[in-house]
Coordinates of C-alpha atoms in Angstrom, one line a residue:
S660 CA 108.5 126.9 116.3
S661 CA 109.1 123.4 113.6
S662 CA 112.0 123.3 115.7
Q663 CA 111.5 122.6 117.7
P664 CA 109.4 119.0 117.2
L665 CA 112.6 118.6 115.1
Q666 CA 115.0 118.2 117.7
H667 CA 113.2 116.5 119.5
G668 CA 112.7 113.9 117.2
I669 CA 116.2 113.8 116.5
T670 CA 117.2 112.9 120.0
H671 CA 114.7 109.9 120.1
S672 CA 115.7 108.5 116.6
S673 CA 119.2 108.5 117.9
G674 CA 117.9 106.4 120.8
L675 CA 116.0 104.2 118.7
I676 CA 118.6 103.9 116.5
C677 CA 120.7 102.5 119.4
H678 CA 117.5 100.2 120.1
F679 CA 117.9 99.0 116.4
K680 CA 121.8 98.3 116.5
M681 CA 121.5 96.1 119.8
S682 CA 118.4 94.8 118.6
S683 CA 120.6 93.2 115.6
Q684 CA 123.6 92.1 118.0
Q685 CA 121.3 90.5 120.4
N686 CA 119.9 89.0 117.8
N687 CA 123.4 88.0 116.3
E688 CA 124.1 87.6 119.6
Q689 CA 121.4 84.8 120.4
K690 CA 121.7 82.2 117.0
P691 CA 122.5 79.0 118.3
P692 CA 126.2 78.2 117.2
A693 CA 126.7 76.4 114.2
I694 CA 127.9 72.8 114.2
E695 CA 130.7 71.9 112.3
G696 CA 129.7 71.4 108.9
Q697 CA 126.4 72.3 109.4
P698 CA 125.4 76.4 108.2
L699 CA 124.0 78.5 110.6
V700 CA 119.8 77.6 111.9
N701 CA 117.1 80.5 111.5
L702 CA 118.2 82.0 109.3
P703 CA 116.1 82.6 106.5
S704 CA 117.6 82.7 103.0
T705 CA 118.1 84.7 100.5
Y706 CA 115.9 82.5 98.4
K707 CA 113.0 82.9 101.0
L708 CA 113.3 86.6 101.8
R709 CA 112.2 87.2 98.2
L710 CA 109.3 84.6 98.4
R711 CA 108.2 86.3 100.8
Q712 CA 108.7 89.7 99.3
S713 CA 106.5 88.4 96.5
L714 CA 104.0 86.5 98.5
A715 CA 103.3 90.2 100.3
A716 CA 103.1 91.7 96.2
C717 CA 100.7 88.7 95.4
G718 CA 98.0 91.2 96.8
P719 CA 98.8 94.7 95.0
I720 CA 99.0 92.2 91.5
I721 CA 96.0 90.2 91.4
A722 CA 94.0 93.5 92.3
T723 CA 95.6 95.6 89.3
L724 CA 94.3 92.7 87.0
S725 CA 90.9 94.3 87.9
C726 CA 92.8 97.9 86.9
G727 CA 93.4 96.8 83.0
M728 CA 89.9 95.6 83.0
T729 CA 88.3 98.3 83.3
S730 CA 90.4 99.9 80.6
G731 CA 90.1 97.7 78.2
F732 CA 85.8 97.1 79.1
S733 CA 85.2 100.2 76.5
A734 CA 86.3 98.1 74.2
V735 CA 84.1 95.4 74.2
L736 CA 81.4 97.4 76.2
L737 CA 80.9 100.2 73.2
P738 CA 80.4 97.5 70.1
Q739 CA 77.8 95.5 72.4
L740 CA 75.8 98.7 73.1
S741 CA 75.6 99.7 69.8
L742 CA 73.9 96.6 68.4
D743 CA 70.7 97.3 67.7
T744 CA 69.6 94.4 70.1
S745 CA 71.4 95.7 72.9
D746 CA 68.5 96.5 75.8
I747 CA 71.0 100.0 76.6
K748 CA 70.7 102.7 73.7
I749 CA 73.6 104.8 72.8
E750 CA 73.8 107.6 71.2
P751 CA 77.6 107.7 68.6
E752 CA 78.8 111.0 70.9
E753 CA 78.5 109.0 73.9
H754 CA 80.7 106.6 73.1
S755 CA 84.1 108.6 73.6
W756 CA 82.1 110.4 77.1
I757 CA 81.7 106.3 78.2
A758 CA 85.2 105.4 77.7
S759 CA 86.1 108.3 80.2
A760 CA 84.2 108.1 82.3
A761 CA 86.1 105.7 84.2
V762 CA 89.4 107.9 83.5
L763 CA 88.4 111.2 85.0
P764 CA 87.4 110.1 88.7
M765 CA 91.4 108.3 88.3
A766 CA 93.1 111.2 88.7
L767 CA 90.6 112.4 92.0
G768 CA 91.5 108.9 93.5
C769 CA 95.1 109.7 93.4
I770 CA 95.1 112.2 95.3
I771 CA 93.0 110.4 97.6
S772 CA 95.0 107.5 97.8
G773 CA 98.1 109.8 98.8
Y774 CA 96.0 110.6 102.4
L775 CA 94.3 107.6 102.9
M776 CA 98.3 105.7 102.4
E777 CA 100.0 107.7 104.9
Q778 CA 96.8 107.8 107.3
Y779 CA 95.8 104.0 107.6
G780 CA 98.8 102.7 106.2
R781 CA 99.8 100.6 102.8
R782 CA 97.3 97.7 103.3
P783 CA 94.9 98.6 104.6
T784 CA 94.2 101.9 102.2
Q785 CA 94.7 98.2 99.6
Q786 CA 91.8 96.7 101.4
F787 CA 89.3 98.9 101.8
I788 CA 89.7 100.3 97.2
C789 CA 89.4 96.4 96.9
T790 CA 86.3 95.7 98.5
L791 CA 85.3 99.3 96.3
L792 CA 86.6 98.3 93.1
A793 CA 84.3 95.0 93.7
I794 CA 81.1 96.4 93.8
G795 CA 81.7 98.6 91.3
W796 CA 81.9 95.6 88.7
V797 CA 78.9 94.1 90.5
L798 CA 76.9 97.1 90.1
L799 CA 78.3 97.7 86.2
S800 CA 76.8 94.1 86.3
L801 CA 73.0 95.4 87.3
S802 CA 73.0 98.1 85.1
N803 CA 69.8 98.3 83.2
S804 CA 70.2 101.7 82.1
L805 CA 73.3 104.3 80.7
W806 CA 73.2 105.9 83.7
F807 CA 74.2 103.2 85.5
I808 CA 76.4 102.2 83.6
F809 CA 78.6 106.1 84.2
V810 CA 78.2 104.9 87.8
G811 CA 79.9 101.4 87.4
R812 CA 82.0 103.1 85.5
V813 CA 82.4 106.2 87.3
L814 CA 83.7 103.7 90.7
T815 CA 85.7 101.9 89.5
G816 CA 87.7 104.2 87.6
L817 CA 88.0 106.0 91.1
C818 CA 89.1 102.4 92.1
V819 CA 91.7 102.5 89.5
G820 CA 93.4 106.0 90.5
L821 CA 92.9 104.9 94.3
L822 CA 94.9 101.5 94.2
G823 CA 97.5 102.7 91.8
P824 CA 99.7 104.9 93.7
V825 CA 99.2 103.2 97.1
S826 CA 99.9 99.4 95.5
I827 CA 103.7 100.8 93.5
V828 CA 104.0 102.6 96.7
Y829 CA 103.5 99.4 99.1
I830 CA 105.6 97.4 96.7
A831 CA 108.8 99.2 96.6
E832 CA 109.0 99.6 99.8
V833 CA 108.6 95.8 100.9
T834 CA 110.9 94.7 98.2
D835 CA 114.6 95.2 98.5
P836 CA 116.7 97.2 95.5
H837 CA 117.6 94.1 93.4
I838 CA 114.3 92.8 92.7
R839 CA 112.2 95.9 93.2
G840 CA 111.8 97.0 89.6
T841 CA 111.2 93.2 87.7
V842 CA 108.1 93.0 90.8
L843 CA 107.1 96.5 90.5
A844 CA 107.0 95.4 87.0
G845 CA 104.1 93.1 87.5
I846 CA 101.8 96.2 88.2
P847 CA 101.9 96.6 83.9
L848 CA 102.4 92.6 83.6
A849 CA 99.4 92.7 85.8
V850 CA 97.2 95.6 83.6
S851 CA 98.1 93.8 80.3
G852 CA 96.8 91.1 81.5
G853 CA 93.6 92.6 82.3
I854 CA 93.3 93.7 79.1
L855 CA 93.7 90.7 77.5
C856 CA 91.1 89.4 80.1
S857 CA 88.5 92.2 79.4
H858 CA 89.0 91.5 75.6
G859 CA 88.2 87.9 75.9
L860 CA 85.7 87.8 78.4
G861 CA 83.6 90.9 75.9
T862 CA 84.2 88.5 73.4
L863 CA 82.5 85.5 74.0
L864 CA 79.6 86.4 76.8
N865 CA 77.4 89.3 77.6
W866 CA 78.9 92.8 79.2
K867 CA 77.3 92.1 81.7
M868 CA 78.8 88.4 82.4
A869 CA 82.2 90.0 81.8
A870 CA 81.9 93.1 84.2
A871 CA 80.2 90.1 87.4
L872 CA 83.1 87.8 86.1
C873 CA 85.7 90.9 86.4
S874 CA 84.3 91.3 90.4
I875 CA 86.4 88.5 91.5
F876 CA 90.2 89.5 91.3
P877 CA 89.5 92.5 93.6
F878 CA 88.0 90.0 96.2
I879 CA 90.8 88.0 95.6
G880 CA 93.5 89.9 95.6
C881 CA 91.8 91.4 99.7
V882 CA 92.1 88.0 100.8
L883 CA 95.1 87.8 99.7
L884 CA 96.8 91.3 101.4
Y885 CA 95.2 90.0 104.9
P886 CA 98.2 88.1 105.6
A887 CA 100.2 90.8 103.9
P888 CA 102.8 92.6 106.7
E889 CA 102.3 96.4 107.3
S890 CA 105.5 98.5 105.5
P891 CA 107.9 98.6 107.7
L892 CA 108.8 102.0 106.6
W893 CA 105.0 103.9 106.9
L894 CA 105.2 102.1 110.5
V895 CA 108.9 104.1 110.9
S896 CA 107.3 107.4 110.3
K897 CA 104.2 106.5 113.0
G898 CA 106.3 105.6 115.1
K899 CA 105.5 102.1 115.9
V900 CA 109.4 101.0 115.4
P901 CA 109.7 97.8 117.5
E902 CA 107.0 96.3 114.4
A903 CA 108.2 98.2 111.4
E904 CA 111.1 96.0 112.6
I905 CA 109.5 92.6 113.0
N906 CA 108.2 93.6 109.4
F907 CA 111.6 94.4 108.2
R908 CA 113.7 91.1 109.4
H909 CA 110.5 89.5 108.1
L910 CA 110.7 91.0 104.7
R911 CA 114.5 91.8 104.6
G912 CA 116.4 90.0 107.1
Y913 CA 118.9 90.2 109.4
S914 CA 122.4 90.9 106.6
D915 CA 124.6 94.0 107.0
S916 CA 122.7 95.6 103.7
A917 CA 119.9 95.4 105.6
T918 CA 120.7 97.0 108.7
K919 CA 122.6 99.9 106.8
E920 CA 119.3 100.9 105.5
M921 CA 116.8 100.4 108.4
I922 CA 119.1 102.5 110.1
V923 CA 119.3 105.1 107.6
V924 CA 116.1 105.2 107.7
L925 CA 115.4 106.2 111.5
Q926 CA 117.9 108.9 111.2
K927 CA 115.2 110.7 108.8
K928 CA 113.4 109.7 111.5
D929 CA 112.6 112.6 112.9
L930 CA 112.0 114.6 109.5
I931 CA 109.6 112.1 108.0
S932 CA 107.5 111.9 111.4
A933 CA 107.1 115.6 111.1
L934 CA 106.1 115.9 108.2
S935 CA 103.8 113.2 108.1
N936 CA 102.0 114.8 111.7
S937 CA 102.2 118.6 111.0
K938 CA 100.7 121.5 109.4
F939 CA 101.9 123.1 105.7
D940 CA 104.3 125.1 107.6
K941 CA 108.1 126.1 106.0
E942 CA 109.8 123.6 106.9
T943 CA 107.1 121.6 104.5
L944 CA 107.9 124.1 101.8
K945 CA 111.4 124.0 102.2
Q946 CA 111.1 119.8 102.0
L947 CA 109.0 120.8 98.6
L948 CA 111.8 122.7 96.8
D949 CA 114.5 120.9 97.5
P950 CA 116.0 118.7 94.6
S951 CA 114.9 116.2 96.0
F952 CA 111.6 116.4 95.1
L953 CA 110.9 118.9 92.7
K954 CA 113.4 117.0 90.5
P955 CA 111.6 114.0 90.2
F956 CA 108.2 115.2 90.3
F957 CA 108.3 117.3 87.1
I958 CA 110.9 114.6 85.7
M959 CA 107.9 112.2 86.0
N960 CA 105.6 114.1 85.0
F961 CA 107.0 115.1 82.1
F962 CA 107.8 111.1 81.5
F963 CA 103.9 110.3 82.1
F964 CA 103.2 113.1 78.6
F965 CA 105.2 111.2 76.7
Q966 CA 104.1 108.3 78.1
Q967 CA 100.2 109.2 77.2
F968 CA 100.7 111.4 74.2
S969 CA 102.2 108.0 71.7
G970 CA 99.0 106.7 71.7
V971 CA 98.7 103.7 74.3
N972 CA 95.4 103.9 76.0
A973 CA 94.7 105.3 72.3
V974 CA 94.3 102.1 71.4
I975 CA 93.6 100.4 73.8
F976 CA 89.9 102.0 74.3
Y977 CA 89.6 102.1 71.2
S978 CA 91.3 98.4 70.2
V979 CA 88.2 96.7 67.9
S980 CA 87.9 100.3 65.6
I981 CA 90.9 101.2 65.1
L982 CA 91.9 97.6 64.2
N983 CA 89.5 97.5 62.4
D984 CA 90.5 100.2 60.1
V985 CA 94.6 100.1 60.1
S986 CA 93.8 96.1 58.8
S987 CA 90.6 96.1 57.1
N988 CA 91.2 92.9 55.6
I989 CA 91.5 91.2 59.4
N990 CA 89.0 90.4 61.6
E991 CA 89.0 92.9 63.6
Y992 CA 87.9 90.8 67.0
L993 CA 91.7 88.5 65.6
S994 CA 93.5 91.7 65.7
T995 CA 92.5 93.0 68.9
F996 CA 93.7 89.3 70.8
I997 CA 97.1 88.9 68.9
V998 CA 97.5 92.7 69.7
D999 CA 96.8 91.8 73.8
V1000 CA 98.6 89.1 73.7
V1001 CA 102.1 90.7 72.2
R1002 CA 101.1 93.6 74.9
V1003 CA 101.5 90.4 77.6
V1004 CA 103.9 88.6 76.5
M1005 CA 106.0 92.0 76.0
S1006 CA 105.2 92.8 79.1
V1007 CA 106.2 89.5 80.9
L1008 CA 109.9 90.6 78.8
A1009 CA 109.8 93.0 80.7
C1010 CA 110.1 91.9 84.8
I1011 CA 112.9 89.8 82.4
L1012 CA 114.8 92.8 80.7
L1013 CA 114.6 95.2 83.8
K1014 CA 116.5 92.9 85.4
K1015 CA 118.7 93.1 83.3
F1016 CA 119.1 96.4 81.8
P1017 CA 119.3 99.9 83.0
R1018 CA 116.3 102.2 83.5
R1019 CA 116.9 104.4 80.9
T1020 CA 118.5 102.0 77.9
L1021 CA 115.0 100.8 78.5
A1022 CA 112.9 104.3 78.3
V1023 CA 115.0 105.7 75.4
S1024 CA 114.6 102.5 73.6
S1025 CA 110.6 101.5 74.1
A1026 CA 110.0 105.9 73.1
A1027 CA 112.3 105.3 69.5
G1028 CA 110.7 102.0 68.8
T1029 CA 107.6 103.7 69.5
G1030 CA 107.7 106.1 67.7
L1031 CA 109.6 104.5 64.3
S1032 CA 106.3 101.4 64.7
L1033 CA 104.0 104.8 63.7
F1034 CA 105.7 106.2 61.5
V1035 CA 105.5 103.0 59.3
L1036 CA 101.8 101.7 60.1
V1037 CA 101.5 105.2 58.5
F1038 CA 103.5 105.3 55.7
S1039 CA 102.0 101.7 55.0
M1040 CA 97.9 103.1 55.2
K1041 CA 98.9 106.0 53.4
C1042 CA 100.9 104.2 50.6
L1043 CA 100.3 100.3 50.1
S1044 CA 96.7 99.0 48.9
K1045 CA 94.1 96.6 50.9
E1046 CA 96.1 93.6 49.7
Y1047 CA 99.2 94.9 52.0
S1048 CA 97.0 95.9 55.7
W1049 CA 99.0 92.9 57.0
I1050 CA 102.2 95.5 56.9
S1051 CA 99.6 97.3 59.0
L1052 CA 98.9 95.1 61.7
L1053 CA 102.4 94.1 61.8
S1054 CA 103.0 97.8 62.3
I1055 CA 100.5 97.7 65.0
T1056 CA 101.9 94.7 66.2
F1057 CA 105.3 96.2 66.7
Y1058 CA 104.6 99.4 68.4
T1059 CA 102.2 96.9 71.4
A1060 CA 105.8 95.7 71.6
F1061 CA 107.3 98.5 72.0
I1062 CA 105.8 101.2 74.1
S1063 CA 104.9 98.0 76.6
I1064 CA 109.0 97.0 77.6
G1065 CA 109.6 101.2 79.1
L1066 CA 107.1 103.9 78.2
V1067 CA 104.2 101.7 79.6
P1068 CA 106.2 100.0 82.7
L1069 CA 108.6 102.4 83.9
P1070 CA 106.7 105.3 85.2
W1071 CA 104.8 103.6 86.9
I1072 CA 107.6 101.6 88.6
M1073 CA 109.7 104.9 89.1
I1074 CA 107.2 107.2 91.4
G1075 CA 107.2 104.7 93.6
E1076 CA 111.5 104.5 93.5
V1077 CA 112.3 108.4 92.8
F1078 CA 110.3 110.1 96.2
P1079 CA 111.7 110.9 99.4
Q1080 CA 110.1 109.3 102.0
S1081 CA 109.3 111.9 103.6
L1082 CA 106.9 113.5 100.7
R1083 CA 107.1 109.6 98.2
E1084 CA 102.8 109.7 98.9
L1085 CA 102.1 113.5 98.0
G1086 CA 105.1 112.9 95.2
S1087 CA 103.1 109.7 93.7
G1088 CA 99.4 110.5 94.8
C1089 CA 100.9 114.2 92.2
T1090 CA 102.9 112.3 90.1
S1091 CA 99.5 109.3 89.1
C1092 CA 96.8 112.4 89.1
F1093 CA 98.4 114.2 86.6
G1094 CA 99.1 110.8 84.6
F1095 CA 95.3 110.6 84.4
L1096 CA 94.4 113.3 83.7
V1097 CA 96.5 113.2 80.4
F1098 CA 94.9 110.4 80.3
F1099 CA 92.0 111.6 79.8
S1100 CA 93.3 113.7 77.3
V1101 CA 93.9 111.6 75.2
V1102 CA 91.3 109.5 75.0
K1103 CA 88.7 111.8 75.1
T1104 CA 90.7 114.0 72.1
S1105 CA 91.5 110.8 70.2
P1106 CA 87.9 110.7 68.3
Y1107 CA 88.1 114.2 67.3
L1108 CA 92.0 114.0 66.1
K1109 CA 90.5 110.9 64.1
A1110 CA 87.8 112.7 62.6
S1111 CA 89.5 116.1 61.6
M1112 CA 92.7 114.3 61.0
G1113 CA 92.4 111.1 60.1
I1114 CA 94.4 108.0 61.6
E1115 CA 97.0 109.2 59.9
G1116 CA 97.1 112.1 60.9
T1117 CA 97.2 111.0 64.9
F1118 CA 99.2 108.3 65.2
S1119 CA 101.7 110.7 63.1
I1120 CA 101.1 113.1 65.9
Y1121 CA 101.3 110.1 68.5
G1122 CA 105.0 109.1 67.1
T1123 CA 106.3 113.2 67.2
L1124 CA 105.9 112.6 70.5
A1125 CA 107.1 109.4 71.2
I1126 CA 110.7 110.1 69.0
S1127 CA 110.1 113.6 72.2
G1128 CA 109.9 111.8 74.3
A1129 CA 112.8 109.9 73.5
I1130 CA 115.5 113.1 72.9
F1131 CA 113.8 114.4 76.5
L1132 CA 114.4 110.5 78.4
Y1133 CA 117.9 110.1 76.7
F1134 CA 119.5 113.9 78.7
C1135 CA 116.9 113.7 81.7
L1136 CA 115.8 110.0 82.9
P1137 CA 117.8 109.3 86.5
E1138 CA 119.0 106.0 86.3
T1139 CA 117.5 103.6 89.6
R1140 CA 118.1 100.5 89.3
N1141 CA 120.1 98.1 92.1
R1142 CA 119.8 101.3 94.5
T1143 CA 118.2 101.8 97.8
L1144 CA 115.5 103.9 97.4
Q1145 CA 117.6 106.5 100.3
E1146 CA 120.9 106.4 97.9
I1147 CA 118.1 107.7 95.4
E1148 CA 116.7 110.0 97.3
D1149 CA 120.5 111.3 98.5
G1150 CA 121.4 111.1 94.4
F1151 CA 118.5 114.4 93.6
K1152 CA 120.5 116.3 96.2
K1153 CA 124.0 115.7 95.4
T1154 CA 123.5 116.4 91.5
R1155 CA 123.4 118.8 89.3
N1156 CA 122.0 115.9 86.6
V1157 CA 119.9 113.5 87.8
T1158 CA 121.6 111.0 84.6
S1159 CA 124.7 111.0 87.0
L1160 CA 122.2 108.7 88.8
S1161 CA 124.1 106.1 87.0
V1162 CA 124.7 102.0 87.7
V1163 CA 126.5 99.9 85.3

């Protein structure tokens, strides 16, 4: 029965906890006494520990630059393919398929990613994905037919889906609660930076050369991941406790809070290992129906729905044509560059804001500001003459600023925080998959909405959904700032109202 391995795991875990406590005491005893007036030696400072955590996150963040390039690449690829001088001819109805070809595989990649990171570890999985992503960009740069373009777009899109969940989970597991949000915000910042890079390269260079240059970033990410430590939580789930302790101490040090956090993880090792290594059974179903999984699962899926239907990726994928419509008196490539720079600057600001303000406050403010900016944009396009087109550009700039500080980064940050350790791979993978499916539907339907309702009607729908999202997030989004992953998990179990998971 399922209770037998769990009972055995409990006994085994007790021994591991004792080992961990004794090891911690021995480490403290072995430290040389302080000379009067001098600090203890061999104790890494908080600064040094956080530097180690940040360095471990560098590989995933650099690789994620290429994910942003995948999202932004269609905005420069499609205009160049539409030129009369293009070697590859495309029909108007093929535009949306080229843009969305990278999106649907992202959803499949999220599901596969959960299996790969659970079976083979966080670090090797990311290195494999980086290699595959570099190959995808090389194939795209060598394309001489529409079929080759589709293959390159599908492969790079699959890798974006593969990399998203594992990089977020890895960073969440190797950083401490006080910097976790800031470091995780590096992921959407890298996406914004990648979009800017791809638009800049595509504006200055032929799309084939731009694709070749994009292949450099996943290669750099793969190299940076080589010296990075494996996630201690994954190692514990596989029974590799000594190695887990070495990595944990390297990243988190010997503080009382760090030791307490690791002991709590060891206490749950039996359940984590049983769920990781067993087939689907009553115990697994019980965990899936537990509030600690169901609550964050539904909340994050709704969060992704409102994020995507605020129109963020419709603007990114069709930015040149959209900005040509909303600011016809201003060069569309200059407009795109301005919006891209604003997106990057606000993503940097989001890294700071996430350390200073609660998650829920940023999410609600972002959604409300996004909706209001879209309504101002619709008003300016319908009621003002073309000489005031700068107001439309200003509105879409404010839209980009508001959406970049909350709606864009927070869902990706929080899927690495809110799910229980035993089901984190499944939860993050399935939620990311749903996010990319909604992503695909928005990118695919945006041209049809624009054709049937006009750009004003399309943005009115997006604005209404953004305001609806602000209301939902105010009442339902949990607060995870400055909480350990275990505290977040326990909070979902103990509270009926998830918003009571607050941090002042």
